[in-house]
Amino acid sequence: MTSSKGDSSSLRAHNRRTILNHIRRQGPISRTQLVELTGLSSASVTGITSELIDDRLLTEKSIGEAGAQGGRRPIYLDIDWGVHYAVGLKLREDRIEAVLTDLSTRVLAHHSEDLLGQAPEQVVAQIKSICRKLYRRAKVQTQDVIGIGICLSGVIDARSGTAVNAYLLGWQAVPLADLVTRATGLPTWIDNDLNAFAAAERLFGHGKHAQNFVTIAIGRGVGASFIANGEIIRGRDGGAGEFGHNLIMPGGRVCGCGRRGCLEAYTSEGAILARFAEQFPDQRGIDVDGLVALADAGHDGARALLQDAGTVLGLHLSYLVNAFNPELVISGGEGSRLGPWFFDALRRALREAAFDGLGADLPVLVVPWQNDAFTPWARGAASLAVQSAFEAGALVKTLAGPSVS
């Protein structure tokens, strides 16, 4: 049987986690508002928020106006975003991109380097080394880092922390999260890179106030992620969202996965550029920015190709809208640079193909691509760590200290 002390400790940790997550989503917020939102007593809220301030998880941010009847002016609480940190890593087949952020995922340090080898033990050793470089660069202490988030392509089982099929690295069933935790001593969460992007949008982006939305990313591939009732939908094996590998043209163009006719083989950045080079050999070697510039300058072939790819993707996106009926669609990734010729066609096709007006007023928002020394994917991975730490109570477990019974 669980002891009463254990029950009390678990309840207190649960209440701390509840308060932290309410403030994370809705803060700054007053103690009185927390009482209304959580159903906890005023004394409990006062006691727990005082503890969280002592633990440097909360801060008293500002003082509000007194009510119409006068009385004490409310003090607003917010997460103390700047005193704890997270590491985010984007693991590619040939490179690691990494950031160290505060809890708001503001980047404090970044680093990238070529992958020294693809064997899991080599990658884990390199991750450990990169973390040390980030700590030194940002002048932070390891004990103030709440955890590590890693995103990579493929089928990822986030629940067990396993890379089920990271085909670009040649990995099958690699327990990456556990290996990194053992090497670094820090809680580690891994996920598909699209889910990391969705986590970032859910925490601090366009999806902050939405419960149901779709994210898509266009770059070297095409993928999707789904947020339902505020939670990422991962599927049985972590493979939900392999939207780009829907077969749309049996026997068609070769996809990066080795099959023929995948949606990705017609709508990814590389696919669009390859088709343009086939049609206009004199323009071979042009990049996406150059293709868009040609379209803007009046090149009919560039315009037609961008519009065709956008139409195809918009049509297939309408199937997701019919099945899921989201509040909004958020598009990110390198393909954000494809511009209005592509995205206007995508929106038009989505509106026309979605059932019974489901796409009529549906916002399709494009997150601009940032050509920084680090990619938004690494920041998304840090968001994954921050969200997981809050939701799983890792902040409470690692930073709360002895429980008070």
mmCIF file of C-alpha atoms in Angstrom:
data_model
loop_
_atom_site.group_PDB
_atom_site.id
_atom_site.type_symbol
_atom_site.label_atom_id
_atom_site.label_comp_id
_atom_site.label_asym_id
_atom_site.label_seq_id
_atom_site.Cartn_x
_atom_site.Cartn_y
_atom_site.Cartn_z
ATOM 1 C CA MET A 1 0.000 0.000 0.000
ATOM 2 C CA THR A 2 1.116 3.566 -0.660
ATOM 3 C CA SER A 3 1.866 5.515 2.495
ATOM 4 C CA SER A 4 -0.074 8.661 3.335
ATOM 5 C CA LYS A 5 3.208 10.553 3.050
ATOM 6 C CA GLY A 6 3.650 9.138 -0.445
ATOM 7 C CA ASP A 7 0.084 10.086 -1.318
ATOM 8 C CA SER A 8 0.648 13.595 0.008
ATOM 9 C CA SER A 9 3.910 13.927 -1.902
ATOM 10 C CA SER A 10 2.314 12.756 -5.154
ATOM 11 C CA LEU A 11 -0.648 15.096 -4.709
ATOM 12 C CA ARG A 12 1.623 18.037 -3.997
ATOM 13 C CA ALA A 13 3.730 17.289 -7.087
ATOM 14 C CA HIS A 14 0.532 17.020 -9.140
ATOM 15 C CA ASN A 15 -0.690 20.389 -7.835
ATOM 16 C CA ARG A 16 2.655 22.036 -8.555
ATOM 17 C CA ARG A 17 2.571 20.644 -12.082
ATOM 18 C CA THR A 18 -1.016 21.840 -12.558
ATOM 19 C CA ILE A 19 -0.159 25.364 -11.455
ATOM 20 C CA LEU A 20 2.974 25.511 -13.601
ATOM 21 C CA ASN A 21 1.102 24.407 -16.706
ATOM 22 C CA HIS A 22 -1.761 26.871 -16.185
ATOM 23 C CA ILE A 23 0.749 29.699 -15.871
ATOM 24 C CA ARG A 24 2.742 28.436 -18.848
ATOM 25 C CA ARG A 25 -0.336 28.469 -21.066
ATOM 26 C CA GLN A 26 -2.111 31.569 -19.754
ATOM 27 C CA GLY A 27 0.341 33.643 -17.730
ATOM 28 C CA PRO A 28 0.990 36.164 -16.436
ATOM 29 C CA ILE A 29 -1.825 35.311 -14.051
ATOM 30 C CA SER A 30 -2.859 36.196 -10.492
ATOM 31 C CA ARG A 31 -3.180 33.842 -7.564
ATOM 32 C CA THR A 32 -6.918 34.532 -7.457
ATOM 33 C CA GLN A 33 -7.239 33.439 -11.076
ATOM 34 C CA LEU A 34 -5.270 30.286 -10.283
ATOM 35 C CA VAL A 35 -7.731 29.427 -7.530
ATOM 36 C CA GLU A 36 -10.584 29.723 -10.035
ATOM 37 C CA LEU A 37 -8.802 27.722 -12.751
ATOM 38 C CA THR A 38 -7.421 24.900 -10.604
ATOM 39 C CA GLY A 39 -10.108 24.467 -7.960
ATOM 40 C CA LEU A 40 -7.406 24.502 -5.278
ATOM 41 C CA SER A 41 -7.891 26.459 -2.085
ATOM 42 C CA SER A 42 -6.438 29.926 -1.747
ATOM 43 C CA ALA A 43 -4.086 28.661 0.959
ATOM 44 C CA SER A 44 -2.833 25.830 -1.282
ATOM 45 C CA VAL A 45 -2.223 28.162 -4.214
ATOM 46 C CA THR A 46 -0.400 30.645 -1.989
ATOM 47 C CA GLY A 47 1.784 27.937 -0.468
ATOM 48 C CA ILE A 48 2.639 26.187 -3.709
ATOM 49 C CA THR A 49 3.369 29.369 -5.664
ATOM 50 C CA SER A 50 5.663 30.522 -2.835
ATOM 51 C CA GLU A 51 7.567 27.240 -3.124
ATOM 52 C CA LEU A 52 7.806 27.606 -6.894
ATOM 53 C CA ILE A 53 9.181 31.122 -6.495
ATOM 54 C CA ASP A 54 11.787 29.794 -4.039
ATOM 55 C CA ASP A 55 12.679 27.082 -6.592
ATOM 56 C CA ARG A 56 13.167 29.810 -9.243
ATOM 57 C CA LEU A 57 10.391 28.386 -11.392
ATOM 58 C CA LEU A 58 7.990 31.314 -10.924
ATOM 59 C CA THR A 59 8.505 35.037 -10.619
ATOM 60 C CA GLU A 60 6.213 37.888 -9.560
ATOM 61 C CA LYS A 61 6.066 39.741 -12.823
ATOM 62 C CA SER A 62 3.840 42.787 -12.293
ATOM 63 C CA ILE A 63 1.111 44.352 -10.202
ATOM 64 C CA GLY A 64 -2.333 44.855 -11.721
ATOM 65 C CA GLU A 65 -5.010 47.455 -11.136
ATOM 66 C CA ALA A 66 -7.329 47.282 -8.157
ATOM 67 C CA GLY A 67 -10.913 46.201 -8.827
ATOM 68 C CA ALA A 68 -13.912 48.526 -9.015
ATOM 69 C CA GLN A 69 -14.470 48.087 -5.286
ATOM 70 C CA GLY A 70 -10.857 48.897 -4.479
ATOM 71 C CA GLY A 71 -8.918 46.444 -2.348
ATOM 72 C CA ARG A 72 -5.503 44.883 -2.825
ATOM 73 C CA ARG A 73 -3.972 45.126 -6.277
ATOM 74 C CA PRO A 74 -3.314 41.646 -7.766
ATOM 75 C CA ILE A 75 0.246 40.441 -8.268
ATOM 76 C CA TYR A 76 0.743 38.529 -11.498
ATOM 77 C CA LEU A 77 2.871 35.394 -11.666
ATOM 78 C CA ASP A 78 4.763 34.076 -14.656
ATOM 79 C CA ILE A 79 7.251 31.330 -15.407
ATOM 80 C CA ASP A 80 10.789 32.449 -14.631
ATOM 81 C CA TRP A 81 11.800 31.643 -18.181
ATOM 82 C CA GLY A 82 15.404 32.749 -17.966
ATOM 83 C CA VAL A 83 16.913 30.727 -15.112
ATOM 84 C CA HIS A 84 16.583 27.175 -16.452
ATOM 85 C CA TYR A 85 17.673 25.856 -19.811
ATOM 86 C CA ALA A 86 17.094 23.183 -22.436
ATOM 87 C CA VAL A 87 19.240 21.693 -25.177
ATOM 88 C CA GLY A 88 17.762 21.059 -28.615
ATOM 89 C CA LEU A 89 19.451 18.972 -31.302
ATOM 90 C CA LYS A 90 18.486 18.313 -34.900
ATOM 91 C CA LEU A 91 20.131 15.059 -35.952
ATOM 92 C CA ARG A 92 20.731 14.767 -39.691
ATOM 93 C CA GLU A 93 22.400 11.925 -41.546
ATOM 94 C CA ASP A 94 25.590 13.971 -41.903
ATOM 95 C CA ARG A 95 25.366 16.788 -39.372
ATOM 96 C CA ILE A 96 24.199 17.781 -35.891
ATOM 97 C CA GLU A 97 22.678 21.215 -35.285
ATOM 98 C CA ALA A 98 22.274 22.229 -31.653
ATOM 99 C CA VAL A 99 20.994 25.091 -29.521
ATOM 100 C CA LEU A 100 20.833 25.912 -25.846
ATOM 101 C CA THR A 101 17.733 27.912 -24.923
ATOM 102 C CA ASP A 102 15.947 29.241 -21.911
ATOM 103 C CA LEU A 103 12.467 27.931 -21.091
ATOM 104 C CA SER A 104 10.918 30.319 -23.630
ATOM 105 C CA THR A 105 13.192 28.681 -26.249
ATOM 106 C CA ARG A 106 15.112 31.915 -26.738
ATOM 107 C CA VAL A 107 18.414 30.775 -28.207
ATOM 108 C CA LEU A 108 21.386 31.569 -25.972
ATOM 109 C CA ALA A 109 24.031 29.539 -27.795
ATOM 110 C CA HIS A 110 24.192 27.455 -30.943
ATOM 111 C CA HIS A 111 26.613 25.041 -32.524
ATOM 112 C CA SER A 112 26.716 22.751 -35.544
ATOM 113 C CA GLU A 113 29.238 20.243 -36.770
ATOM 114 C CA ASP A 114 29.544 17.344 -39.163
ATOM 115 C CA LEU A 115 28.557 13.944 -37.881
ATOM 116 C CA LEU A 116 31.685 11.945 -37.116
ATOM 117 C CA GLY A 117 29.971 8.601 -37.648
ATOM 118 C CA GLN A 118 26.498 7.115 -37.807
ATOM 119 C CA ALA A 119 26.928 4.325 -35.257
ATOM 120 C CA PRO A 120 24.665 5.108 -32.257
ATOM 121 C CA GLU A 121 27.535 5.080 -29.749
ATOM 122 C CA GLN A 122 29.488 7.555 -31.896
ATOM 123 C CA VAL A 123 26.485 9.863 -32.201
ATOM 124 C CA VAL A 124 25.798 9.761 -28.454
ATOM 125 C CA ALA A 125 29.422 10.585 -27.623
ATOM 126 C CA GLN A 126 29.297 13.505 -30.022
ATOM 127 C CA ILE A 127 26.039 14.760 -28.505
ATOM 128 C CA LYS A 128 27.648 14.713 -25.055
ATOM 129 C CA SER A 129 30.591 16.728 -26.370
ATOM 130 C CA ILE A 130 28.303 19.247 -28.089
ATOM 131 C CA CYS A 131 26.308 19.758 -24.871
ATOM 132 C CA ARG A 132 29.505 20.666 -23.024
ATOM 133 C CA LYS A 133 30.402 23.167 -25.736
ATOM 134 C CA LEU A 134 26.974 24.794 -25.427
ATOM 135 C CA TYR A 135 27.214 25.044 -21.636
ATOM 136 C CA ARG A 136 30.607 26.731 -21.863
ATOM 137 C CA ARG A 137 29.487 29.088 -24.606
ATOM 138 C CA ALA A 138 26.366 30.193 -22.709
ATOM 139 C CA LYS A 139 28.086 30.096 -19.297
ATOM 140 C CA VAL A 140 25.407 27.916 -17.701
ATOM 141 C CA GLN A 141 25.672 25.162 -15.104
ATOM 142 C CA THR A 142 24.602 21.623 -15.916
ATOM 143 C CA GLN A 143 22.307 21.515 -12.877
ATOM 144 C CA ASP A 144 20.231 24.347 -14.386
ATOM 145 C CA VAL A 145 19.547 22.393 -17.627
ATOM 146 C CA ILE A 146 16.173 20.647 -17.433
ATOM 147 C CA GLY A 147 16.775 18.230 -20.280
ATOM 148 C CA ILE A 148 17.605 17.508 -23.895
ATOM 149 C CA GLY A 149 15.305 17.305 -26.893
ATOM 150 C CA ILE A 150 16.381 15.561 -30.090
ATOM 151 C CA CYS A 151 14.507 15.520 -33.369
ATOM 152 C CA LEU A 152 15.284 13.395 -36.396
ATOM 153 C CA SER A 153 13.544 12.055 -39.476
ATOM 154 C CA GLY A 154 11.852 8.686 -39.530
ATOM 155 C CA VAL A 155 9.492 6.648 -37.393
ATOM 156 C CA ILE A 156 10.180 7.643 -33.785
ATOM 157 C CA ASP A 157 8.499 6.150 -30.732
ATOM 158 C CA ALA A 158 8.546 9.145 -28.413
ATOM 159 C CA ARG A 159 6.989 7.203 -25.543
ATOM 160 C CA SER A 160 9.874 4.754 -25.292
ATOM 161 C CA GLY A 161 12.498 7.148 -26.683
ATOM 162 C CA THR A 162 13.305 4.752 -29.524
ATOM 163 C CA ALA A 163 14.287 5.522 -33.107
ATOM 164 C CA VAL A 164 12.195 2.733 -34.630
ATOM 165 C CA ASN A 165 13.290 3.406 -38.202
ATOM 166 C CA ALA A 166 15.619 6.349 -38.788
ATOM 167 C CA TYR A 167 16.326 5.305 -42.352
ATOM 168 C CA LEU A 168 18.655 8.209 -43.172
ATOM 169 C CA LEU A 169 20.987 6.995 -40.420
ATOM 170 C CA GLY A 170 20.423 3.310 -41.072
ATOM 171 C CA TRP A 171 19.007 2.837 -37.556
ATOM 172 C CA GLN A 172 16.476 0.257 -36.475
ATOM 173 C CA ALA A 173 15.122 0.141 -32.908
ATOM 174 C CA VAL A 174 17.841 2.351 -31.360
ATOM 175 C CA PRO A 175 16.944 3.431 -27.748
ATOM 176 C CA LEU A 176 18.407 6.874 -28.334
ATOM 177 C CA ALA A 177 16.796 8.731 -25.421
ATOM 178 C CA ASP A 178 18.059 6.209 -22.898
ATOM 179 C CA LEU A 179 21.554 6.204 -24.399
ATOM 180 C CA VAL A 180 21.791 10.009 -24.256
ATOM 181 C CA THR A 181 20.419 10.144 -20.712
ATOM 182 C CA ARG A 182 23.029 7.619 -19.594
ATOM 183 C CA ALA A 183 25.793 9.635 -21.256
ATOM 184 C CA THR A 184 24.718 13.095 -20.087
ATOM 185 C CA GLY A 185 22.779 12.457 -16.876
ATOM 186 C CA LEU A 186 19.896 14.563 -18.216
ATOM 187 C CA PRO A 187 16.304 13.605 -19.062
ATOM 188 C CA THR A 188 16.118 13.217 -22.842
ATOM 189 C CA TRP A 189 13.133 13.228 -25.172
ATOM 190 C CA ILE A 190 13.231 12.354 -28.857
ATOM 191 C CA ASP A 191 10.645 12.732 -31.568
ATOM 192 C CA ASN A 192 10.117 13.068 -35.273
ATOM 193 C CA ASP A 193 11.265 16.493 -36.468
ATOM 194 C CA LEU A 194 7.718 17.415 -37.550
ATOM 195 C CA ASN A 195 6.439 16.744 -34.048
ATOM 196 C CA ALA A 196 9.207 18.949 -32.655
ATOM 197 C CA PHE A 197 8.059 21.730 -34.993
ATOM 198 C CA ALA A 198 4.477 21.187 -33.787
ATOM 199 C CA ALA A 199 5.629 21.336 -30.163
ATOM 200 C CA ALA A 200 7.257 24.713 -30.815
ATOM 201 C CA GLU A 201 4.102 26.051 -32.460
ATOM 202 C CA ARG A 202 1.973 24.681 -29.626
ATOM 203 C CA LEU A 203 4.142 26.314 -26.960
ATOM 204 C CA PHE A 204 4.972 29.713 -28.411
ATOM 205 C CA GLY A 205 3.767 29.929 -32.016
ATOM 206 C CA HIS A 206 0.562 30.193 -34.008
ATOM 207 C CA GLY A 207 -0.922 27.176 -32.245
ATOM 208 C CA LYS A 208 -0.547 28.526 -28.700
ATOM 209 C CA HIS A 209 -4.283 29.130 -28.342
ATOM 210 C CA ALA A 210 -5.492 26.294 -30.571
ATOM 211 C CA GLN A 211 -6.424 22.800 -29.470
ATOM 212 C CA ASN A 212 -6.642 21.153 -32.897
ATOM 213 C CA PHE A 213 -4.314 21.986 -35.762
ATOM 214 C CA VAL A 214 -2.155 20.465 -38.474
ATOM 215 C CA THR A 215 1.448 21.340 -39.173
ATOM 216 C CA ILE A 216 3.098 20.501 -42.457
ATOM 217 C CA ALA A 217 6.716 20.939 -43.404
ATOM 218 C CA ILE A 218 8.160 21.127 -46.878
ATOM 219 C CA GLY A 219 11.868 20.764 -47.504
ATOM 220 C CA ARG A 220 13.871 17.793 -48.646
ATOM 221 C CA GLY A 221 10.723 15.865 -47.742
ATOM 222 C CA VAL A 222 7.082 16.523 -46.946
ATOM 223 C CA GLY A 223 5.527 15.581 -43.633
ATOM 224 C CA ALA A 224 2.690 16.428 -41.270
ATOM 225 C CA SER A 225 1.982 16.472 -37.574
ATOM 226 C CA PHE A 226 -1.360 16.590 -35.792
ATOM 227 C CA ILE A 227 -2.358 18.274 -32.548
ATOM 228 C CA ALA A 228 -5.702 17.009 -31.188
ATOM 229 C CA ASN A 229 -7.102 18.342 -27.928
ATOM 230 C CA GLY A 230 -3.724 19.903 -27.266
ATOM 231 C CA GLU A 231 -1.773 16.654 -27.652
ATOM 232 C CA ILE A 232 0.492 15.411 -30.441
ATOM 233 C CA ILE A 233 -0.978 12.396 -32.220
ATOM 234 C CA ARG A 234 1.874 9.938 -32.749
ATOM 235 C CA GLY A 235 0.078 6.726 -33.647
ATOM 236 C CA ARG A 236 0.846 3.181 -32.581
ATOM 237 C CA ASP A 237 4.536 3.130 -33.561
ATOM 238 C CA GLY A 238 5.239 6.861 -33.733
ATOM 239 C CA GLY A 239 4.654 6.863 -37.478
ATOM 240 C CA ALA A 240 1.667 9.213 -37.657
ATOM 241 C CA GLY A 241 2.241 12.067 -40.092
ATOM 242 C CA GLU A 242 4.144 10.292 -42.884
ATOM 243 C CA PHE A 243 1.920 12.289 -45.176
ATOM 244 C CA GLY A 244 4.593 12.773 -47.827
ATOM 245 C CA HIS A 245 4.751 9.034 -48.428
ATOM 246 C CA ASN A 246 1.130 8.702 -49.463
ATOM 247 C CA LEU A 247 1.176 7.012 -52.854
ATOM 248 C CA ILE A 248 -0.371 9.362 -55.395
ATOM 249 C CA MET A 249 1.087 8.083 -58.685
ATOM 250 C CA PRO A 250 1.854 4.327 -58.710
ATOM 251 C CA GLY A 251 5.011 3.728 -60.715
ATOM 252 C CA GLY A 252 5.712 7.460 -60.825
ATOM 253 C CA ARG A 253 8.738 9.500 -59.864
ATOM 254 C CA VAL A 254 11.296 8.012 -57.466
ATOM 255 C CA CYS A 255 10.966 9.195 -53.855
ATOM 256 C CA GLY A 256 13.805 9.528 -51.355
ATOM 257 C CA CYS A 257 12.369 6.537 -49.498
ATOM 258 C CA GLY A 258 13.008 4.353 -52.573
ATOM 259 C CA ARG A 259 9.391 3.903 -53.613
ATOM 260 C CA ARG A 260 7.826 5.405 -56.717
ATOM 261 C CA GLY A 261 4.949 7.856 -56.816
ATOM 262 C CA CYS A 262 4.949 9.296 -53.282
ATOM 263 C CA LEU A 263 3.478 12.767 -52.764
ATOM 264 C CA GLU A 264 6.944 13.889 -51.656
ATOM 265 C CA ALA A 265 8.341 12.990 -55.098
ATOM 266 C CA TYR A 266 6.182 15.753 -56.619
ATOM 267 C CA THR A 267 5.980 18.463 -53.957
ATOM 268 C CA SER A 268 9.255 18.551 -51.981
ATOM 269 C CA GLU A 269 11.876 21.215 -52.690
ATOM 270 C CA GLY A 270 14.168 18.740 -54.416
ATOM 271 C CA ALA A 271 11.353 17.302 -56.526
ATOM 272 C CA ILE A 272 10.263 20.731 -57.749
ATOM 273 C CA LEU A 273 13.844 21.704 -58.641
ATOM 274 C CA ALA A 274 14.451 18.379 -60.404
ATOM 275 C CA ARG A 275 11.343 18.808 -62.548
ATOM 276 C CA PHE A 276 12.359 22.367 -63.410
ATOM 277 C CA ALA A 277 15.845 21.211 -64.466
ATOM 278 C CA GLU A 278 14.296 18.539 -66.701
ATOM 279 C CA GLN A 279 12.068 21.094 -68.417
ATOM 280 C CA PHE A 280 14.692 23.849 -68.596
ATOM 281 C CA PRO A 281 18.176 22.270 -68.817
ATOM 282 C CA ASP A 282 19.795 25.675 -69.233
ATOM 283 C CA GLN A 283 18.671 26.500 -65.673
ATOM 284 C CA ARG A 284 20.134 23.334 -64.133
ATOM 285 C CA GLY A 285 21.634 23.978 -60.690
ATOM 286 C CA ILE A 286 19.195 26.718 -59.709
ATOM 287 C CA ASP A 287 18.085 26.747 -56.062
ATOM 288 C CA VAL A 288 14.657 27.492 -54.579
ATOM 289 C CA ASP A 289 15.372 31.194 -54.095
ATOM 290 C CA GLY A 290 16.451 31.435 -57.717
ATOM 291 C CA LEU A 291 13.350 29.584 -58.903
ATOM 292 C CA VAL A 292 11.053 31.915 -56.979
ATOM 293 C CA ALA A 293 12.958 34.934 -58.296
ATOM 294 C CA LEU A 294 12.419 33.663 -61.848
ATOM 295 C CA ALA A 295 8.699 33.257 -61.180
ATOM 296 C CA ASP A 296 8.499 36.753 -59.727
ATOM 297 C CA ALA A 297 10.296 38.088 -62.806
ATOM 298 C CA GLY A 298 7.686 36.558 -65.121
ATOM 299 C CA HIS A 299 9.163 33.162 -66.084
ATOM 300 C CA ASP A 300 6.058 31.217 -67.140
ATOM 301 C CA GLY A 301 7.670 27.815 -66.619
ATOM 302 C CA ALA A 302 8.764 28.622 -63.060
ATOM 303 C CA ARG A 303 5.334 29.971 -62.212
ATOM 304 C CA ALA A 304 3.544 26.972 -63.692
ATOM 305 C CA LEU A 305 5.739 24.483 -61.866
ATOM 306 C CA LEU A 306 5.319 26.186 -58.475
ATOM 307 C CA GLN A 307 1.580 26.471 -58.968
ATOM 308 C CA ASP A 308 1.285 22.839 -60.052
ATOM 309 C CA ALA A 309 3.180 21.571 -57.004
ATOM 310 C CA GLY A 310 1.147 23.807 -54.689
ATOM 311 C CA THR A 311 -2.088 22.575 -56.237
ATOM 312 C CA VAL A 312 -1.100 18.924 -55.793
ATOM 313 C CA LEU A 313 -0.134 19.454 -52.163
ATOM 314 C CA GLY A 314 -3.274 21.497 -51.452
ATOM 315 C CA LEU A 315 -5.470 18.758 -52.911
ATOM 316 C CA HIS A 316 -3.916 16.099 -50.695
ATOM 317 C CA LEU A 317 -3.940 18.408 -47.700
ATOM 318 C CA SER A 318 -7.714 18.666 -48.157
ATOM 319 C CA TYR A 319 -7.941 14.965 -47.306
ATOM 320 C CA LEU A 320 -6.379 15.692 -43.922
ATOM 321 C CA VAL A 321 -8.787 18.581 -43.425
ATOM 322 C CA ASN A 322 -11.777 16.374 -44.252
ATOM 323 C CA ALA A 323 -10.588 13.729 -41.799
ATOM 324 C CA PHE A 324 -9.441 16.026 -38.991
ATOM 325 C CA ASN A 325 -11.327 19.357 -39.337
ATOM 326 C CA PRO A 326 -8.530 21.432 -37.757
ATOM 327 C CA GLU A 327 -8.724 25.022 -36.537
ATOM 328 C CA LEU A 328 -5.718 26.024 -38.630
ATOM 329 C CA VAL A 329 -2.888 24.668 -40.752
ATOM 330 C CA ILE A 330 0.682 25.802 -40.103
ATOM 331 C CA SER A 331 3.364 25.308 -42.731
ATOM 332 C CA GLY A 332 7.070 25.474 -41.958
ATOM 333 C CA GLY A 333 10.417 24.192 -43.108
ATOM 334 C CA GLU A 334 12.761 25.294 -45.833
ATOM 335 C CA GLY A 335 9.872 25.159 -48.314
ATOM 336 C CA SER A 336 8.401 28.289 -46.747
ATOM 337 C CA ARG A 337 10.626 30.072 -49.274
ATOM 338 C CA LEU A 338 8.489 28.717 -52.155
ATOM 339 C CA GLY A 339 6.456 31.893 -51.910
ATOM 340 C CA PRO A 340 3.002 33.019 -53.041
ATOM 341 C CA TRP A 341 3.040 31.208 -56.398
ATOM 342 C CA PHE A 342 3.153 27.939 -54.486
ATOM 343 C CA PHE A 343 1.112 28.763 -51.376
ATOM 344 C CA ASP A 344 -1.676 30.688 -53.103
ATOM 345 C CA ALA A 345 -2.215 27.658 -55.339
ATOM 346 C CA LEU A 346 -2.129 25.380 -52.283
ATOM 347 C CA ARG A 347 -4.782 27.433 -50.463
ATOM 348 C CA ARG A 348 -6.986 27.595 -53.553
ATOM 349 C CA ALA A 349 -6.841 23.835 -54.116
ATOM 350 C CA LEU A 350 -7.509 23.158 -50.441
ATOM 351 C CA ARG A 351 -10.569 25.430 -50.408
ATOM 352 C CA GLU A 352 -11.995 23.894 -53.562
ATOM 353 C CA ALA A 353 -11.396 20.254 -52.596
ATOM 354 C CA ALA A 354 -12.322 20.274 -48.897
ATOM 355 C CA PHE A 355 -15.791 18.947 -48.158
ATOM 356 C CA ASP A 356 -18.751 21.263 -47.632
ATOM 357 C CA GLY A 357 -16.780 24.405 -46.878
ATOM 358 C CA LEU A 358 -14.430 22.862 -44.290
ATOM 359 C CA GLY A 359 -11.576 24.720 -45.951
ATOM 360 C CA ALA A 360 -13.420 27.950 -46.711
ATOM 361 C CA ASP A 361 -12.271 29.969 -43.699
ATOM 362 C CA LEU A 362 -9.412 27.728 -42.659
ATOM 363 C CA PRO A 363 -6.235 29.743 -42.004
ATOM 364 C CA VAL A 364 -3.141 28.341 -43.708
ATOM 365 C CA LEU A 365 -0.236 30.130 -42.043
ATOM 366 C CA VAL A 366 3.341 30.046 -43.303
ATOM 367 C CA VAL A 367 6.179 30.305 -40.783
ATOM 368 C CA PRO A 368 9.068 32.143 -42.490
ATOM 369 C CA TRP A 369 12.278 30.190 -42.883
ATOM 370 C CA GLN A 370 15.121 31.685 -40.844
ATOM 371 C CA ASN A 371 18.559 31.363 -42.385
ATOM 372 C CA ASP A 372 20.393 31.534 -39.085
ATOM 373 C CA ALA A 373 23.521 29.634 -38.143
ATOM 374 C CA PHE A 374 21.127 27.148 -36.536
ATOM 375 C CA THR A 375 17.846 25.850 -37.913
ATOM 376 C CA PRO A 376 14.367 26.192 -36.409
ATOM 377 C CA TRP A 377 14.379 22.400 -36.155
ATOM 378 C CA ALA A 378 16.930 22.537 -33.330
ATOM 379 C CA ARG A 379 14.851 25.167 -31.542
ATOM 380 C CA GLY A 380 11.833 22.945 -32.070
ATOM 381 C CA ALA A 381 13.712 20.110 -30.389
ATOM 382 C CA ALA A 382 14.374 22.395 -27.411
ATOM 383 C CA SER A 383 10.636 23.154 -27.349
ATOM 384 C CA LEU A 384 10.049 19.415 -27.238
ATOM 385 C CA ALA A 385 12.208 19.180 -24.119
ATOM 386 C CA VAL A 386 10.505 22.164 -22.472
ATOM 387 C CA GLN A 387 6.997 20.886 -23.202
ATOM 388 C CA SER A 388 7.857 17.368 -22.107
ATOM 389 C CA ALA A 389 9.453 18.633 -18.907
ATOM 390 C CA PHE A 390 6.325 20.588 -18.003
ATOM 391 C CA GLU A 391 3.851 17.918 -19.029
ATOM 392 C CA ALA A 392 5.752 15.015 -17.485
ATOM 393 C CA GLY A 393 6.472 16.942 -14.313
ATOM 394 C CA ALA A 394 10.223 16.694 -14.820
ATOM 395 C CA LEU A 395 10.667 20.246 -13.545
ATOM 396 C CA VAL A 396 8.784 19.329 -10.412
ATOM 397 C CA LYS A 397 10.762 16.116 -9.946
ATOM 398 C CA THR A 398 14.222 17.496 -10.588
ATOM 399 C CA LEU A 399 13.952 20.979 -9.110
ATOM 400 C CA ALA A 400 11.372 20.796 -6.335
ATOM 401 C CA GLY A 401 13.656 19.385 -3.670
ATOM 402 C CA PRO A 402 12.256 17.563 -0.641
ATOM 403 C CA SER A 403 8.477 17.389 -0.602
ATOM 404 C CA VAL A 404 6.531 18.891 2.250
ATOM 405 C CA SER A 405 3.943 16.521 3.701
#
